[in-house]
Amino acid sequence: MRKRVGILISGRGSNMAALVRAAAQPGYPAEIAIVISHKADAPGLQVAREMGIEAVAIAARMPEFEVEADRLLHERGVEIVCLAGFMRLLSTGFVERWRDRLLNVHPSLLPAFPGLDAQAQALAAGVKIAGCTVHLVRPEMDTGPILMQAAVPVLPDDSVDTLSIRIIRREHEIYPAALARLARGEVRIDGEIAHLADVARDDRMIVPNP
Ligand code: GAR
């Protein structure tokens, strides 16, 4: 049985679209049941509809948004929730209700550069390697057991835009891969460390310092 997934978005939804595309592949262990946004004009809602996915705007403040989102997620039989560019902090109650079934993607190698404008933070810090992280969500922003990370080089002439493009391409790879692992039950949480079954060596993780 494929796991039913709900996705929460705030904006353009390119990670959401990557998850929908992955879920359309034969053998993928999850299906996207619903996309929800707190913004009626989030471009990702239209993208989802064009991909044949139910997309709902709940234009309400917290906590009303969360209560309604929770109701819809349960009504659609959702078992895993993915935050995909969802820029609101969820309450502890919501996060605990979805504990170890709530994923987020963030455009940095967490725990470095949590919060807004992670790519700009990385450039300002002068790091030579940046990247992205998929993690299970805990109540504090951008924290929780890490399922996957991908690294990219920071090039000398990078702007926030060029670095963001390099990073988001990798987000679109690791988010569907991490969701598949969780949906297959291949993630074990030990303390606050996530262990994945049968991890192969991946040389792409090694990034030369430019
Ligand atoms: C992505 O880069 C995602 O990692 C980031 O917002 C962007 C959304 O793009 N999320 C965060 O910063 C969460 N702290 P998308 O709407 O095209 O997926």
mmCIF file of C-alpha atoms and ligand atoms in Angstrom:
data_model
loop_
_atom_site.group_PDB
_atom_site.id
_atom_site.type_symbol
_atom_site.label_atom_id
_atom_site.label_comp_id
_atom_site.label_asym_id
_atom_site.label_seq_id
_atom_site.Cartn_x
_atom_site.Cartn_y
_atom_site.Cartn_z
ATOM 1 C CA MET A 1 0.000 0.000 0.000
ATOM 2 C CA ARG A 2 1.307 3.397 -0.975
ATOM 3 C CA LYS A 3 1.469 5.935 1.836
ATOM 4 C CA ARG A 4 -0.830 8.932 1.412
ATOM 5 C CA VAL A 5 1.018 12.247 1.610
ATOM 6 C CA GLY A 6 -0.146 15.821 2.173
ATOM 7 C CA ILE A 7 2.072 18.753 1.184
ATOM 8 C CA LEU A 8 2.014 22.228 2.762
ATOM 9 C CA ILE A 9 3.352 25.109 0.652
ATOM 10 C CA SER A 10 3.619 28.896 0.793
ATOM 11 C CA GLY A 11 4.936 29.784 -2.646
ATOM 12 C CA ARG A 12 5.927 28.504 -6.055
ATOM 13 C CA GLY A 13 5.993 24.846 -5.035
ATOM 14 C CA SER A 14 8.884 23.487 -7.076
ATOM 15 C CA ASN A 15 9.669 20.905 -4.371
ATOM 16 C CA MET A 16 5.986 19.985 -4.253
ATOM 17 C CA ALA A 17 6.072 19.456 -8.031
ATOM 18 C CA ALA A 18 9.200 17.278 -7.677
ATOM 19 C CA LEU A 19 7.355 15.109 -5.134
ATOM 20 C CA VAL A 20 4.294 14.843 -7.394
ATOM 21 C CA ARG A 21 6.503 13.832 -10.355
ATOM 22 C CA ALA A 22 8.318 11.220 -8.257
ATOM 23 C CA ALA A 23 5.033 9.808 -6.950
ATOM 24 C CA ALA A 24 3.865 9.322 -10.552
ATOM 25 C CA GLN A 25 6.727 6.876 -11.169
ATOM 26 C CA PRO A 26 5.896 3.172 -11.003
ATOM 27 C CA GLY A 27 6.941 1.608 -7.734
ATOM 28 C CA TYR A 28 7.153 4.870 -5.790
ATOM 29 C CA PRO A 29 5.899 4.044 -2.283
ATOM 30 C CA ALA A 30 3.807 7.200 -1.739
ATOM 31 C CA GLU A 31 1.008 9.099 -3.453
ATOM 32 C CA ILE A 32 0.226 12.801 -3.099
ATOM 33 C CA ALA A 33 -3.304 13.117 -1.726
ATOM 34 C CA ILE A 34 -3.586 16.886 -1.213
ATOM 35 C CA VAL A 35 -1.638 20.164 -1.373
ATOM 36 C CA ILE A 36 -2.560 22.885 1.137
ATOM 37 C CA SER A 37 -1.462 26.518 1.398
ATOM 38 C CA HIS A 38 -2.256 29.363 3.780
ATOM 39 C CA LYS A 39 -1.979 31.707 0.797
ATOM 40 C CA ALA A 40 -4.788 31.671 -1.756
ATOM 41 C CA ASP A 41 -2.422 33.146 -4.370
ATOM 42 C CA ALA A 42 0.458 30.689 -3.829
ATOM 43 C CA PRO A 43 1.509 29.834 -7.434
ATOM 44 C CA GLY A 44 2.132 26.242 -6.358
ATOM 45 C CA LEU A 45 -1.593 25.655 -5.856
ATOM 46 C CA GLN A 46 -2.225 26.171 -9.570
ATOM 47 C CA VAL A 47 0.816 24.040 -10.444
ATOM 48 C CA ALA A 48 -0.607 21.215 -8.312
ATOM 49 C CA ARG A 49 -4.044 21.453 -9.939
ATOM 50 C CA GLU A 50 -2.458 21.322 -13.386
ATOM 51 C CA MET A 51 -0.701 18.133 -12.268
ATOM 52 C CA GLY A 52 -4.058 16.667 -11.280
ATOM 53 C CA ILE A 53 -3.658 17.037 -7.510
ATOM 54 C CA GLU A 54 -6.311 18.485 -5.206
ATOM 55 C CA ALA A 55 -5.030 21.871 -3.990
ATOM 56 C CA VAL A 56 -6.733 23.840 -1.236
ATOM 57 C CA ALA A 57 -6.138 27.315 0.180
ATOM 58 C CA ILE A 58 -6.932 27.853 3.846
ATOM 59 C CA ALA A 59 -6.624 31.614 4.141
ATOM 60 C CA ALA A 60 -6.643 31.743 7.934
ATOM 61 C CA ARG A 61 -4.245 32.776 10.651
ATOM 62 C CA MET A 62 -2.805 30.368 13.184
ATOM 63 C CA PRO A 63 -4.218 28.462 14.976
ATOM 64 C CA GLU A 64 -7.296 28.283 12.715
ATOM 65 C CA PHE A 65 -5.130 27.331 9.719
ATOM 66 C CA GLU A 66 -3.629 24.373 11.556
ATOM 67 C CA VAL A 67 -6.947 23.095 12.870
ATOM 68 C CA GLU A 68 -8.481 23.152 9.390
ATOM 69 C CA ALA A 69 -5.344 21.711 7.749
ATOM 70 C CA ASP A 70 -5.283 18.866 10.297
ATOM 71 C CA ARG A 71 -8.972 18.143 9.634
ATOM 72 C CA LEU A 72 -8.446 18.027 5.848
ATOM 73 C CA LEU A 73 -5.318 15.880 6.141
ATOM 74 C CA HIS A 74 -7.159 13.330 8.255
ATOM 75 C CA GLU A 75 -10.219 13.425 6.012
ATOM 76 C CA ARG A 76 -7.998 12.565 3.019
ATOM 77 C CA GLY A 77 -6.351 9.706 4.908
ATOM 78 C CA VAL A 78 -2.930 11.373 4.950
ATOM 79 C CA GLU A 79 -0.186 9.471 6.797
ATOM 80 C CA ILE A 80 2.877 11.644 6.045
ATOM 81 C CA VAL A 81 3.019 15.450 5.760
ATOM 82 C CA CYS A 82 5.739 17.209 3.722
ATOM 83 C CA LEU A 83 6.547 20.887 4.240
ATOM 84 C CA ALA A 84 7.746 22.244 0.897
ATOM 85 C CA GLY A 85 8.651 25.908 1.161
ATOM 86 C CA PHE A 86 6.093 26.282 3.955
ATOM 87 C CA MET A 87 7.161 29.495 5.663
ATOM 88 C CA ARG A 88 5.010 29.413 8.796
ATOM 89 C CA LEU A 89 6.131 27.986 12.117
ATOM 90 C CA LEU A 90 3.793 25.171 13.134
ATOM 91 C CA SER A 91 2.673 24.822 16.750
ATOM 92 C CA THR A 92 4.210 22.253 19.069
ATOM 93 C CA GLY A 93 0.834 20.501 19.209
ATOM 94 C CA PHE A 94 0.687 20.033 15.424
ATOM 95 C CA VAL A 95 4.330 18.940 15.196
ATOM 96 C CA GLU A 96 3.889 16.398 18.008
ATOM 97 C CA ARG A 97 0.686 15.002 16.475
ATOM 98 C CA TRP A 98 2.671 14.303 13.286
ATOM 99 C CA ARG A 99 5.867 13.278 15.071
ATOM 100 C CA ASP A 100 8.209 11.278 12.802
ATOM 101 C CA ARG A 101 5.641 11.605 9.989
ATOM 102 C CA LEU A 102 6.385 15.278 9.216
ATOM 103 C CA LEU A 103 9.218 16.165 6.793
ATOM 104 C CA ASN A 104 10.806 19.479 5.806
ATOM 105 C CA VAL A 105 13.357 20.564 3.217
ATOM 106 C CA HIS A 106 15.712 23.442 3.972
ATOM 107 C CA PRO A 107 18.279 25.094 1.661
ATOM 108 C CA SER A 108 21.332 24.703 3.894
ATOM 109 C CA LEU A 109 23.414 22.012 5.505
ATOM 110 C CA LEU A 110 21.585 22.113 8.845
ATOM 111 C CA PRO A 111 22.266 22.871 11.647
ATOM 112 C CA ALA A 112 24.036 25.700 9.794
ATOM 113 C CA PHE A 113 21.882 28.615 8.637
ATOM 114 C CA PRO A 114 18.366 27.853 9.872
ATOM 115 C CA GLY A 115 15.573 30.344 9.251
ATOM 116 C CA LEU A 116 15.055 32.760 6.407
ATOM 117 C CA ASP A 117 17.458 33.441 3.523
ATOM 118 C CA ALA A 118 19.695 30.453 4.196
ATOM 119 C CA GLN A 119 21.560 30.914 0.899
ATOM 120 C CA ALA A 120 22.333 34.572 1.703
ATOM 121 C CA GLN A 121 23.481 33.498 5.169
ATOM 122 C CA ALA A 122 25.848 30.969 3.572
ATOM 123 C CA LEU A 123 27.319 33.578 1.206
ATOM 124 C CA ALA A 124 27.715 36.092 4.048
ATOM 125 C CA ALA A 125 29.553 33.476 6.124
ATOM 126 C CA GLY A 126 31.942 32.722 3.250
ATOM 127 C CA VAL A 127 31.423 28.971 3.372
ATOM 128 C CA LYS A 128 32.862 26.990 0.445
ATOM 129 C CA ILE A 129 30.327 24.185 0.590
ATOM 130 C CA ALA A 130 26.582 24.766 0.833
ATOM 131 C CA GLY A 131 23.667 22.416 0.313
ATOM 132 C CA CYS A 132 20.275 21.264 1.451
ATOM 133 C CA THR A 133 18.722 19.048 4.097
ATOM 134 C CA VAL A 134 15.613 16.887 4.424
ATOM 135 C CA HIS A 135 14.725 16.304 8.065
ATOM 136 C CA LEU A 136 11.929 15.186 10.340
ATOM 137 C CA VAL A 137 10.359 18.216 11.983
ATOM 138 C CA ARG A 138 10.643 19.102 15.650
ATOM 139 C CA PRO A 139 8.937 22.122 17.247
ATOM 140 C CA GLU A 140 11.950 24.444 17.009
ATOM 141 C CA MET A 141 12.401 25.917 13.514
ATOM 142 C CA ASP A 142 14.552 23.886 11.084
ATOM 143 C CA THR A 143 15.518 21.254 13.644
ATOM 144 C CA GLY A 144 14.977 17.494 13.796
ATOM 145 C CA PRO A 145 16.550 14.193 12.749
ATOM 146 C CA ILE A 146 18.320 14.516 9.375
ATOM 147 C CA LEU A 147 17.370 11.970 6.702
ATOM 148 C CA MET A 148 19.425 13.274 3.786
ATOM 149 C CA GLN A 149 21.714 16.105 2.823
ATOM 150 C CA ALA A 150 23.326 17.087 -0.457
ATOM 151 C CA ALA A 151 26.331 19.354 -0.804
ATOM 152 C CA VAL A 152 27.127 21.823 -3.567
ATOM 153 C CA PRO A 153 30.150 24.072 -4.040
ATOM 154 C CA VAL A 154 29.927 27.818 -3.469
ATOM 155 C CA LEU A 155 31.651 29.413 -6.467
ATOM 156 C CA PRO A 156 33.610 32.679 -6.179
ATOM 157 C CA ASP A 157 31.185 34.686 -8.323
ATOM 158 C CA ASP A 158 27.972 33.239 -6.855
ATOM 159 C CA SER A 159 24.965 35.445 -6.151
ATOM 160 C CA VAL A 160 22.059 34.362 -3.966
ATOM 161 C CA ASP A 161 20.237 33.459 -7.193
ATOM 162 C CA THR A 162 22.971 31.303 -8.741
ATOM 163 C CA LEU A 163 23.625 29.499 -5.450
ATOM 164 C CA SER A 164 19.890 28.992 -4.871
ATOM 165 C CA ILE A 165 19.471 27.373 -8.298
ATOM 166 C CA ARG A 166 22.389 24.999 -7.638
ATOM 167 C CA ILE A 167 20.913 24.073 -4.250
ATOM 168 C CA ILE A 168 17.292 23.635 -5.302
ATOM 169 C CA ARG A 169 18.251 21.178 -8.051
ATOM 170 C CA ARG A 170 19.588 18.967 -5.288
ATOM 171 C CA GLU A 171 16.508 19.590 -3.111
ATOM 172 C CA HIS A 172 14.444 18.151 -5.964
ATOM 173 C CA GLU A 173 16.587 14.984 -5.837
ATOM 174 C CA ILE A 174 16.872 14.366 -2.105
ATOM 175 C CA TYR A 175 13.298 15.261 -1.109
ATOM 176 C CA PRO A 176 11.637 12.501 -3.189
ATOM 177 C CA ALA A 177 14.429 10.089 -2.183
ATOM 178 C CA ALA A 178 13.992 10.832 1.532
ATOM 179 C CA LEU A 179 10.193 10.635 1.347
ATOM 180 C CA ALA A 180 10.489 7.245 -0.355
ATOM 181 C CA ARG A 181 12.705 5.984 2.488
ATOM 182 C CA LEU A 182 10.234 7.182 5.139
ATOM 183 C CA ALA A 183 7.235 5.793 3.227
ATOM 184 C CA ARG A 184 8.939 2.381 2.934
ATOM 185 C CA GLY A 185 9.591 2.299 6.676
ATOM 186 C CA GLU A 186 13.346 2.429 6.121
ATOM 187 C CA VAL A 187 13.992 5.188 8.674
ATOM 188 C CA ARG A 188 14.839 4.345 12.274
ATOM 189 C CA ILE A 189 15.089 7.097 14.882
ATOM 190 C CA ASP A 190 17.634 6.509 17.614
ATOM 191 C CA GLY A 191 17.751 9.393 20.066
ATOM 192 C CA GLU A 192 17.492 12.306 17.693
ATOM 193 C CA ILE A 193 19.552 10.657 14.944
ATOM 194 C CA ALA A 194 17.819 9.161 11.888
ATOM 195 C CA HIS A 195 19.312 5.961 10.449
ATOM 196 C CA LEU A 196 18.440 4.812 6.924
ATOM 197 C CA ALA A 197 18.567 1.168 5.920
ATOM 198 C CA ASP A 198 21.198 0.026 3.390
ATOM 199 C CA VAL A 199 22.835 3.315 2.522
ATOM 200 C CA ALA A 200 25.069 3.044 -0.534
ATOM 201 C CA ARG A 201 28.228 5.099 -0.859
ATOM 202 C CA ASP A 202 27.516 8.267 -2.831
ATOM 203 C CA ASP A 203 30.591 9.955 -4.210
ATOM 204 C CA ARG A 204 28.572 12.974 -5.307
ATOM 205 C CA MET A 205 28.577 14.005 -1.646
ATOM 206 C CA ILE A 206 32.286 14.773 -1.974
ATOM 207 C CA VAL A 207 32.623 18.315 -3.206
ATOM 208 C CA PRO A 208 36.015 19.747 -4.235
ATOM 209 C CA ASN A 209 36.831 23.075 -2.673
ATOM 210 C CA PRO A 210 36.861 25.495 -5.661
HETATM 211 C C1 GAR B 1 13.102 25.920 -0.982
HETATM 212 O O1 GAR B 1 14.434 26.314 -1.259
HETATM 213 C C2 GAR B 1 13.003 25.366 0.423
HETATM 214 O O2 GAR B 1 14.140 24.651 0.813
HETATM 215 C C3 GAR B 1 12.858 26.639 1.223
HETATM 216 O O3 GAR B 1 11.990 27.436 0.474
HETATM 217 C C4 GAR B 1 12.172 27.134 -0.919
HETATM 218 C C5 GAR B 1 10.811 26.824 -1.494
HETATM 219 O O4 GAR B 1 10.869 26.654 -2.881
HETATM 220 N N1 GAR B 1 12.363 26.361 2.543
HETATM 221 C C6 GAR B 1 12.800 26.951 3.648
HETATM 222 O O5 GAR B 1 13.625 27.845 3.651
HETATM 223 C C7 GAR B 1 12.180 26.429 4.951
HETATM 224 N N2 GAR B 1 12.896 26.889 6.091
HETATM 225 P P1 GAR B 1 9.695 25.901 -3.652
HETATM 226 O O6 GAR B 1 8.397 26.603 -3.220
HETATM 227 O O7 GAR B 1 9.987 26.140 -5.108
HETATM 228 O O8 GAR B 1 9.740 24.469 -3.260
#
